[in-house]
Structure formats: C-alpha cells, structure tokens
Amino acid sequence: QGQLKESGGGLVQPGGSLRLSCSASERAFSRYVFAWFRQAPGKEREFVAAINRDSTTRHAESVKGRFTISRDVANGAIYLQMNSLNPEDTAVYYCAAGGNFAAPVARSYNFWGQGTQVTVSP
C-alpha cells in the first residue's frame, strides 16, 4: 500500500517551530485517514493529530492551538506544523495511515513510517 516517510525533525529551542512532512502516494490520500503520533522514551505512543479524506482534522488537547495537521495532495504530503514547542514535545514523531478517524489510537492504524526525532531543548 506504499511507504510512509517522515522528514523535518531536529533540535529546536523552547518556543520555536518545526514542520514535519510525511510523503505518501496520491492513491493513499483518497483511501486513508492519516495521522501523526509521537512516542517519548519510556512512554506509550500517543495520538497527536489526524486528517480525514475530506480534510477534516482533529488534534489532541495537549497540542491544540500549537500544532496543525494539513495535507497537500498535489505534492503527496502530510504536514504537521508545530509552534510554541516546549520540552514536553520531545519525542519520536510517526506518520500513520489507514486508521479510524473517530478512534485516535495507535492500534487502529495499519501503516507506519520509521519516525523522525524532535528534540526541544535550550
């Protein structure tokens, strides 16, 4: 069903911004819900944001007002714009597809990227 590949992670200072990208096939966009999850050391993978086939979105309470998920079908990309980052946002961020928009849990998603590290530190 195609590969998901994340990019855009890195080291940023508190209060800074990053934009993560996830590449996917055009066919995948028409078939799947896409989402971003993150996993910090010693913690479970947690939902960050999802975008449905009709471009409706949902975001976790912890990132509302700071993170925004979007998609660009023409360029085959899903984005996660992250603003006002703080050290608690430090984690490996994963792009996922094939899940249930109404069930923002990792087990509902079938396809995963390899992850990209985001570190927020002075």
PDB file of C-alpha atoms in Angstrom:
ATOM      1  CA  GLN A   1       0.000   0.000   0.000  1.00  0.00           C
ATOM      2  CA  GLY A   2       3.014   2.283  -0.267  1.00  0.00           C
ATOM      3  CA  GLN A   3       5.564   3.603   2.118  1.00  0.00           C
ATOM      4  CA  LEU A   4       5.329   6.497   4.521  1.00  0.00           C
ATOM      5  CA  LYS A   5       8.445   8.564   5.036  1.00  0.00           C
ATOM      6  CA  GLU A   6       8.782  11.341   7.585  1.00  0.00           C
ATOM      7  CA  SER A   7      11.184  14.265   7.472  1.00  0.00           C
ATOM      8  CA  GLY A   8      11.701  17.597   9.187  1.00  0.00           C
ATOM      9  CA  GLY A   9      12.637  16.591  12.703  1.00  0.00           C
ATOM     10  CA  GLY A  10      15.539  18.095  14.583  1.00  0.00           C
ATOM     11  CA  LEU A  11      16.669  20.126  17.567  1.00  0.00           C
ATOM     12  CA  VAL A  12      14.805  23.325  18.385  1.00  0.00           C
ATOM     13  CA  GLN A  13      14.773  25.708  21.332  1.00  0.00           C
ATOM     14  CA  PRO A  14      11.689  26.116  23.529  1.00  0.00           C
ATOM     15  CA  GLY A  15       9.213  28.430  21.857  1.00  0.00           C
ATOM     16  CA  GLY A  16      10.474  27.519  18.423  1.00  0.00           C
ATOM     17  CA  SER A  17       8.752  25.894  15.449  1.00  0.00           C
ATOM     18  CA  LEU A  18       9.233  22.899  13.187  1.00  0.00           C
ATOM     19  CA  ARG A  19       7.289  21.463  10.285  1.00  0.00           C
ATOM     20  CA  LEU A  20       7.218  17.722   9.821  1.00  0.00           C
ATOM     21  CA  SER A  21       6.442  16.185   6.453  1.00  0.00           C
ATOM     22  CA  CYS A  22       5.197  12.738   5.515  1.00  0.00           C
ATOM     23  CA  SER A  23       5.284  11.595   1.910  1.00  0.00           C
ATOM     24  CA  ALA A  24       2.657   9.205   0.562  1.00  0.00           C
ATOM     25  CA  SER A  25       1.156   8.114  -2.731  1.00  0.00           C
ATOM     26  CA  GLU A  26      -1.726  10.006  -4.348  1.00  0.00           C
ATOM     27  CA  ARG A  27      -3.798   6.846  -4.192  1.00  0.00           C
ATOM     28  CA  ALA A  28      -3.231   6.610  -0.471  1.00  0.00           C
ATOM     29  CA  PHE A  29      -4.697  10.072   0.031  1.00  0.00           C
ATOM     30  CA  SER A  30      -8.001   9.029  -1.488  1.00  0.00           C
ATOM     31  CA  ARG A  31      -8.203   5.853   0.572  1.00  0.00           C
ATOM     32  CA  TYR A  32      -6.844   6.543   4.023  1.00  0.00           C
ATOM     33  CA  VAL A  33      -7.059   8.661   7.098  1.00  0.00           C
ATOM     34  CA  PHE A  34      -3.608   9.989   8.009  1.00  0.00           C
ATOM     35  CA  ALA A  35      -2.324  10.857  11.446  1.00  0.00           C
ATOM     36  CA  TRP A  36       0.678  11.857  13.489  1.00  0.00           C
ATOM     37  CA  PHE A  37       1.612  10.069  16.683  1.00  0.00           C
ATOM     38  CA  ARG A  38       4.561  10.568  18.999  1.00  0.00           C
ATOM     39  CA  GLN A  39       6.444   8.461  21.489  1.00  0.00           C
ATOM     40  CA  ALA A  40       8.721   9.760  24.203  1.00  0.00           C
ATOM     41  CA  PRO A  41      11.242   7.494  25.969  1.00  0.00           C
ATOM     42  CA  GLY A  42       9.518   5.218  28.455  1.00  0.00           C
ATOM     43  CA  LYS A  43       6.038   6.307  27.369  1.00  0.00           C
ATOM     44  CA  GLU A  44       3.330   4.849  25.181  1.00  0.00           C
ATOM     45  CA  ARG A  45       2.774   6.082  21.656  1.00  0.00           C
ATOM     46  CA  GLU A  46       0.238   8.882  21.798  1.00  0.00           C
ATOM     47  CA  PHE A  47      -2.064  10.497  19.276  1.00  0.00           C
ATOM     48  CA  VAL A  48      -1.175  13.986  18.090  1.00  0.00           C
ATOM     49  CA  ALA A  49      -3.419  14.805  15.121  1.00  0.00           C
ATOM     50  CA  ALA A  50      -5.396  13.224  12.284  1.00  0.00           C
ATOM     51  CA  ILE A  51      -6.762  14.339   8.932  1.00  0.00           C
ATOM     52  CA  ASN A  52      -9.652  12.652   7.198  1.00  0.00           C
ATOM     53  CA  ARG A  53     -10.184  12.065   3.490  1.00  0.00           C
ATOM     54  CA  ASP A  54     -12.412  15.166   3.348  1.00  0.00           C
ATOM     55  CA  SER A  55      -9.640  17.173   5.083  1.00  0.00           C
ATOM     56  CA  THR A  56     -11.441  17.486   8.392  1.00  0.00           C
ATOM     57  CA  THR A  57      -8.973  17.388  11.244  1.00  0.00           C
ATOM     58  CA  ARG A  58      -8.705  16.603  14.915  1.00  0.00           C
ATOM     59  CA  HIS A  59      -5.927  17.389  17.361  1.00  0.00           C
ATOM     60  CA  ALA A  60      -5.007  16.133  20.791  1.00  0.00           C
ATOM     61  CA  GLU A  61      -5.845  18.543  23.609  1.00  0.00           C
ATOM     62  CA  SER A  62      -2.175  18.822  24.513  1.00  0.00           C
ATOM     63  CA  VAL A  63      -1.315  20.343  21.117  1.00  0.00           C
ATOM     64  CA  LYS A  64      -4.469  22.281  20.218  1.00  0.00           C
ATOM     65  CA  GLY A  65      -3.667  25.839  19.226  1.00  0.00           C
ATOM     66  CA  ARG A  66       0.016  24.982  18.737  1.00  0.00           C
ATOM     67  CA  PHE A  67       0.113  22.154  16.161  1.00  0.00           C
ATOM     68  CA  THR A  68      -1.735  21.943  12.862  1.00  0.00           C
ATOM     69  CA  ILE A  69      -2.090  18.941  10.575  1.00  0.00           C
ATOM     70  CA  SER A  70      -2.635  19.543   6.874  1.00  0.00           C
ATOM     71  CA  ARG A  71      -2.231  17.798   3.562  1.00  0.00           C
ATOM     72  CA  ASP A  72      -1.089  18.700   0.062  1.00  0.00           C
ATOM     73  CA  VAL A  73      -2.421  16.121  -2.353  1.00  0.00           C
ATOM     74  CA  ALA A  74      -0.634  17.636  -5.360  1.00  0.00           C
ATOM     75  CA  ASN A  75       2.715  17.208  -3.621  1.00  0.00           C
ATOM     76  CA  GLY A  76       1.832  13.934  -1.947  1.00  0.00           C
ATOM     77  CA  ALA A  77       2.488  15.194   1.571  1.00  0.00           C
ATOM     78  CA  ILE A  78       1.012  15.345   5.029  1.00  0.00           C
ATOM     79  CA  TYR A  79       2.357  18.101   7.248  1.00  0.00           C
ATOM     80  CA  LEU A  80       2.482  18.773  10.960  1.00  0.00           C
ATOM     81  CA  GLN A  81       3.221  22.413  11.707  1.00  0.00           C
ATOM     82  CA  MET A  82       4.438  22.670  15.301  1.00  0.00           C
ATOM     83  CA  ASN A  83       4.641  26.058  17.002  1.00  0.00           C
ATOM     84  CA  SER A  84       5.407  27.140  20.559  1.00  0.00           C
ATOM     85  CA  LEU A  85       7.311  23.929  21.166  1.00  0.00           C
ATOM     86  CA  ASN A  86       8.249  23.005  24.719  1.00  0.00           C
ATOM     87  CA  PRO A  87      10.467  20.251  26.162  1.00  0.00           C
ATOM     88  CA  GLU A  88       7.414  18.028  26.773  1.00  0.00           C
ATOM     89  CA  ASP A  89       7.013  17.802  22.991  1.00  0.00           C
ATOM     90  CA  THR A  90      10.323  15.946  22.710  1.00  0.00           C
ATOM     91  CA  ALA A  91       9.627  12.560  21.124  1.00  0.00           C
ATOM     92  CA  VAL A  92       9.914  10.456  18.009  1.00  0.00           C
ATOM     93  CA  TYR A  93       7.087  11.530  15.712  1.00  0.00           C
ATOM     94  CA  TYR A  94       5.451   8.956  13.445  1.00  0.00           C
ATOM     95  CA  CYS A  95       3.261   9.331  10.396  1.00  0.00           C
ATOM     96  CA  ALA A  96       0.487   6.737  10.185  1.00  0.00           C
ATOM     97  CA  ALA A  97      -2.259   5.819   7.729  1.00  0.00           C
ATOM     98  CA  GLY A  98      -5.225   3.528   7.402  1.00  0.00           C
ATOM     99  CA  GLY A  99      -6.800   4.199  10.760  1.00  0.00           C
ATOM    100  CA  ASN A 100     -10.186   5.186  12.081  1.00  0.00           C
ATOM    101  CA  PHE A 101     -10.695   8.953  12.255  1.00  0.00           C
ATOM    102  CA  ALA A 102     -13.101   8.501  15.153  1.00  0.00           C
ATOM    103  CA  ALA A 103     -10.659   6.307  17.078  1.00  0.00           C
ATOM    104  CA  PRO A 104      -7.399   8.214  17.605  1.00  0.00           C
ATOM    105  CA  VAL A 105      -5.386   5.288  18.934  1.00  0.00           C
ATOM    106  CA  ALA A 106      -2.272   3.700  17.502  1.00  0.00           C
ATOM    107  CA  ARG A 107      -3.760   0.221  17.257  1.00  0.00           C
ATOM    108  CA  SER A 108      -6.330   1.419  14.728  1.00  0.00           C
ATOM    109  CA  TYR A 109      -3.647   2.403  12.193  1.00  0.00           C
ATOM    110  CA  ASN A 110      -2.211  -0.113   9.738  1.00  0.00           C
ATOM    111  CA  PHE A 111       0.715   1.681   8.112  1.00  0.00           C
ATOM    112  CA  TRP A 112       3.594   3.490   9.770  1.00  0.00           C
ATOM    113  CA  GLY A 113       6.677   5.461   8.867  1.00  0.00           C
ATOM    114  CA  GLN A 114      10.039   4.978  10.519  1.00  0.00           C
ATOM    115  CA  GLY A 115       9.723   8.083  12.690  1.00  0.00           C
ATOM    116  CA  THR A 116      11.623  11.337  12.996  1.00  0.00           C
ATOM    117  CA  GLN A 117      13.170  12.686  16.193  1.00  0.00           C
ATOM    118  CA  VAL A 118      12.067  16.039  17.578  1.00  0.00           C
ATOM    119  CA  THR A 119      14.081  17.411  20.480  1.00  0.00           C
ATOM    120  CA  VAL A 120      13.124  20.623  22.256  1.00  0.00           C
ATOM    121  CA  SER A 121      15.943  21.881  24.445  1.00  0.00           C
ATOM    122  CA  PRO A 122      17.648  25.186  25.306  1.00  0.00           C
TER     123      PRO A 122
END
